[in-house]
XYZ file of C-alpha atoms in Angstrom:
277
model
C -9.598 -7.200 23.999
C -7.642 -7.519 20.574
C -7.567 -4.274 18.641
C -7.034 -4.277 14.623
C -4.398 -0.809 14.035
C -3.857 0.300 10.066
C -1.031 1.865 9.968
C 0.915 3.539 7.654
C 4.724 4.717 7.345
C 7.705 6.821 5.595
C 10.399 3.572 6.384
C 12.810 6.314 4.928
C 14.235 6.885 8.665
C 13.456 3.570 9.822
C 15.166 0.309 10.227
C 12.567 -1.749 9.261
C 9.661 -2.800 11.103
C 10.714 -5.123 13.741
C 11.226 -3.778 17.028
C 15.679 -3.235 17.581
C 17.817 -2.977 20.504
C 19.414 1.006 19.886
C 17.519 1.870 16.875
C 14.343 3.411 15.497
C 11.717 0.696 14.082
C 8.090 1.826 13.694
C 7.039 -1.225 16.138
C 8.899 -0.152 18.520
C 7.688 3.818 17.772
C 4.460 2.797 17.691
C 4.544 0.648 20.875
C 6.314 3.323 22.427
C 3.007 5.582 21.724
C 0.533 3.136 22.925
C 2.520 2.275 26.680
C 2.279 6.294 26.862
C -1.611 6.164 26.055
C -2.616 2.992 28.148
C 0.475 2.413 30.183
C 1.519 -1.626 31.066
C 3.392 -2.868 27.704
C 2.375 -3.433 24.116
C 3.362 -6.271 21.468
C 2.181 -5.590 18.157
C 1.690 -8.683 15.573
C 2.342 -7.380 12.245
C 1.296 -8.783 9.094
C 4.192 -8.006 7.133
C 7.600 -7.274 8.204
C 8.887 -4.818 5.959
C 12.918 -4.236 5.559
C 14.707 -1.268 6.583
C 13.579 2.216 4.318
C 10.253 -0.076 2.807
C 7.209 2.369 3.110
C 3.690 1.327 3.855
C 0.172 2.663 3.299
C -1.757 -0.227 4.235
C -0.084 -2.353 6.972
C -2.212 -4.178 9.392
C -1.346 -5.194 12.839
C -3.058 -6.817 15.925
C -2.513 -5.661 19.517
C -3.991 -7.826 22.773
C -4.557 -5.139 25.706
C -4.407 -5.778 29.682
C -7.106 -5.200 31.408
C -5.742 -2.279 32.934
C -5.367 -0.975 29.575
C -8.795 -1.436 28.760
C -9.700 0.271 31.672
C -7.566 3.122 30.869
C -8.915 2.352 27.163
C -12.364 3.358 28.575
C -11.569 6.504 30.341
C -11.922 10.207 29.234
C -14.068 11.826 26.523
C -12.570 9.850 23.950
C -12.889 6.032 24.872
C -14.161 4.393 22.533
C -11.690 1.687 20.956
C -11.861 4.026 17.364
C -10.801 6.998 18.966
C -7.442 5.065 20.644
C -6.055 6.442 16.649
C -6.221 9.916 17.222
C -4.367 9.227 20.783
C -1.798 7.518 19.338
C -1.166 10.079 16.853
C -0.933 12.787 19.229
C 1.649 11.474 20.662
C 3.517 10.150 17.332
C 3.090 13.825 16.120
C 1.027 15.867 13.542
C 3.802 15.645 10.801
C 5.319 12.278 12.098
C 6.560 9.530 9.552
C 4.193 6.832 11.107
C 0.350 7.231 11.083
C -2.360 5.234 12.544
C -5.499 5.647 10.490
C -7.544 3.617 12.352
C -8.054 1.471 15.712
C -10.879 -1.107 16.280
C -12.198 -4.175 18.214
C -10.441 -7.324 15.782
C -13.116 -9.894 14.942
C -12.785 -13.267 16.723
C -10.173 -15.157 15.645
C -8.470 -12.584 13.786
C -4.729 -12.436 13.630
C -3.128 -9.744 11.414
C 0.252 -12.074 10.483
C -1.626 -15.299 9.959
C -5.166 -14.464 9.041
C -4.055 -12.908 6.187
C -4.472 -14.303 2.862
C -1.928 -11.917 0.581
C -0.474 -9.043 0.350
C 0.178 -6.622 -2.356
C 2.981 -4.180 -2.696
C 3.571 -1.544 -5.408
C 7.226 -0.142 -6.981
C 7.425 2.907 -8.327
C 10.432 3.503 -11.256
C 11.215 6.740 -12.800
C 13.573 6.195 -15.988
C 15.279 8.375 -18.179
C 12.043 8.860 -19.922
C 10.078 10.614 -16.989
C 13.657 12.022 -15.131
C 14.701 12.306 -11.808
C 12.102 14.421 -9.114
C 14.273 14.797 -6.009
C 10.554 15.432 -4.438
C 9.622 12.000 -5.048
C 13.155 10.497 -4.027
C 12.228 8.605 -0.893
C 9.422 6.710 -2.800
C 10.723 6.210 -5.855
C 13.767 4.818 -7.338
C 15.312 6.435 -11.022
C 16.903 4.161 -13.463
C 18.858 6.385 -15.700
C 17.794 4.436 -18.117
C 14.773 4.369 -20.766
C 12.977 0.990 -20.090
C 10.558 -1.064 -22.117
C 7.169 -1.308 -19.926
C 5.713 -3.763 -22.555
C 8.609 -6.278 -22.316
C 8.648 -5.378 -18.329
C 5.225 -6.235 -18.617
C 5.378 -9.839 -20.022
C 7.945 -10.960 -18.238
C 6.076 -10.199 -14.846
C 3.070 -11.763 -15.967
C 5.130 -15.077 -16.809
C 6.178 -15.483 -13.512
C 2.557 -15.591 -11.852
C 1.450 -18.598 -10.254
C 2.438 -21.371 -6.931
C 6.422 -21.354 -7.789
C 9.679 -21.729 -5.642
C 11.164 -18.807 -6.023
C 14.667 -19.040 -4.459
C 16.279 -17.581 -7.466
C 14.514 -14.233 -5.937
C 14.726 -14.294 -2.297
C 17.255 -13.768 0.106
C 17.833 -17.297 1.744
C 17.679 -17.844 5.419
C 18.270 -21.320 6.602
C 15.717 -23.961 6.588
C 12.672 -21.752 5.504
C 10.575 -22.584 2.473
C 11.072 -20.227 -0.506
C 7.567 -22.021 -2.141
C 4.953 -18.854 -2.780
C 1.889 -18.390 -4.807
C 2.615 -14.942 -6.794
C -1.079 -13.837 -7.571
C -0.473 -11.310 -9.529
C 2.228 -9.561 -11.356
C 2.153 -6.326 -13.711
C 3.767 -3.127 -14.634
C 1.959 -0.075 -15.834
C 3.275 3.445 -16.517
C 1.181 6.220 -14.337
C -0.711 9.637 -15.744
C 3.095 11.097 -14.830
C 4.914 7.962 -16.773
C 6.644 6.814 -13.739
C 6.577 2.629 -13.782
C 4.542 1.404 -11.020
C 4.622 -2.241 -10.195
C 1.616 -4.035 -8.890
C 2.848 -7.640 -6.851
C 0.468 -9.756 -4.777
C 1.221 -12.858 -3.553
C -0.127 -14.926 -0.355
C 3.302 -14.055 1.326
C 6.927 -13.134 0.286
C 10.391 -14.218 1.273
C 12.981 -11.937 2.473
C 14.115 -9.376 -0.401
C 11.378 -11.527 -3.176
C 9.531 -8.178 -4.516
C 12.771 -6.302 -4.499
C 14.258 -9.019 -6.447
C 11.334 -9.538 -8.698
C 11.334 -6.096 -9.786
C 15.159 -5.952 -10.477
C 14.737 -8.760 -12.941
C 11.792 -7.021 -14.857
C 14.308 -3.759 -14.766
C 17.227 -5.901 -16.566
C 14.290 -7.041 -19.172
C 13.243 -3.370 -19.612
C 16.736 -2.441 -20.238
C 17.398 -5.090 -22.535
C 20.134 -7.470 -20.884
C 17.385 -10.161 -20.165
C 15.131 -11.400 -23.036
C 11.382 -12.124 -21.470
C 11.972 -15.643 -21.373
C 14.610 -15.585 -19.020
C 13.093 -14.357 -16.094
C 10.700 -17.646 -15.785
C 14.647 -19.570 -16.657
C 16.433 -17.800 -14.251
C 12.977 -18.893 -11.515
C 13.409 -23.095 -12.301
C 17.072 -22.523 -12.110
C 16.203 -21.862 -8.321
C 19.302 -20.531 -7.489
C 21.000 -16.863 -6.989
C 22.471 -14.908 -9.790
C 23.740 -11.761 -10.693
C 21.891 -11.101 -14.079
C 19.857 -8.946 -12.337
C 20.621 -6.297 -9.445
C 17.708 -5.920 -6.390
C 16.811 -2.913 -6.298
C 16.641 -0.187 -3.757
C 14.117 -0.630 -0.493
C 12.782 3.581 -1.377
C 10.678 2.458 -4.405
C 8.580 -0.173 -2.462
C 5.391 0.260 -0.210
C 2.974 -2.052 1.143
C -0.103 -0.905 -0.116
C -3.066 -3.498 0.894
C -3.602 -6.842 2.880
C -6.267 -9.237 2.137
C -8.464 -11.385 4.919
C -10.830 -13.639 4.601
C -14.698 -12.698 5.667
C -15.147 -12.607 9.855
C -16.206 -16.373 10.329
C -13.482 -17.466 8.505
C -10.504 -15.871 10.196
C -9.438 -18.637 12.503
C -9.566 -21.053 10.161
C -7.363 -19.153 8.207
C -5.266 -18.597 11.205
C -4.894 -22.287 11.938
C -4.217 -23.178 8.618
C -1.648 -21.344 7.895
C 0.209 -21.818 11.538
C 0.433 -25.434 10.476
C 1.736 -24.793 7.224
C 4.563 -22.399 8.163
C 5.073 -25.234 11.006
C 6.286 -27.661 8.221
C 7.829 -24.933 6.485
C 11.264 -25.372 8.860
């Protein structure tokens, strides 16, 4: 049996997501909860690995059980797959920083990494405009500056589209830096703190962090709009921008095709990550 988990996460006091010899990931915290729930081990797939202090509200992640853990699954007054959630979460703790909203049986041929089609993330700025809340701290990053949404703004929506964007990622050897940015935008909210909206079919290592830094250098006038799209051909590292802090960013919502089309998907992009190295 493959269960689908949403999960979501304060990465505030977490080193990212993937699991860490001597140090607190929510994998391995989750994991931990599900051997003490169903016993035997647990692997979960994730669908994006998110870096050390990156929040989430809508990760997605697969998990194949043993058949002694379905049979432990099935046991008790709750035992149906949907109530595994609240099982987990007793044990992760009322008030905990990681949060399973849901548990179900996963569709054939669904894999949470590579059936996935994008995934969207949100940044939240405050600027000298709104001020600094130190009760919004660990999810949102102040600029003590005031910045120009409008100009942040265009020069997010100029970088939409199938690009290589190795000018904003972190390079690791021999991996393609080739993604299809879907959408791009900045929008002040009802409190006038700047929330970024990014969605792309996947993201290289530090790539919204980056992207958002960039738009921050626009809004504080020490990039024109223009230059953000210049600085993207260039394809190569610079420091006219800073990346900006991990607190600001959350993974918000994953996309998947409809049921009969999951493997496909799955297959598809296995092969094309394949040629990727």
């Amino acid at each position: 049996m493959r269960l689908r988990l949403d999960i979501a996460y304060d990465g505030t006091a977490f080193s990212g997501w993937a699991r860490q010899p001597q140090l607190r990931t929510v994998q391995g915290s989750v994991e931990a909860a599900v051997v003490r729930v169903l016993g035997g081990d647990a692997q979960l797939v994730v669908a994006g690995r998110t870096d050390a202090g990156v929040h989430a509200s809508g990760q997605v992640a697969h998990l194949d059980l043993t058949e002694a853990q379905e049979a432990r699954l099935g046991r008790g007054r709750r035992s149906e797959p949907e109530a595994l959630a609240a099982r987990l979460n007793g044990v992760l703790g009322r008030y905990a920083d990681v949060h399973v909203h849901a548990t179900s049986v996963a569709p054939a041929g669904f894999d949470a990494r590579f059936s996935a089609v994008w995934r969207r993330y949100a940044y939240r700025i405050a600027d000298r405009t709104v001020g600094y809340d130190p009760l919004e701290r660990f999810r949102t990053t102040f600029v003590p500056a005031a910045l120009n949404v409008s100009a942040m703004d265009a020069a997010a929506r100029s970088l939409v589209g199938l690009h290589d964007f190795a000018a904003y990622c972190k390079p690791r050897p021999e991996a393609t830096t080739i993604r299809t940015l879907l959408e791009f935008d900045w929008r002040r909210d009802p409190a006038g703190v700047l929330v970024a909206n990014v969605k792309a079919d996947a993201f290289c290592h530090s790539m919204v962090r980056a992207l958002v830094g960039a738009c921050v250098a626009v809004g504080e006038g020490r990039l024109e709009v223009e230059d953000v799209a210049v600085l993207r051909d260039a394809r190569q590292r610079t420091s006219a921008f800073a990346v900006l802090a991990a607190r600001g960013l959350t993974l918000t919502e994953v996309g998947y095709p409809a049921d009969d089309l999951l493997a496909a998907r799955a297959e598809q992009t296995r092969a094309r990550r394949a040629t990727d190295t």
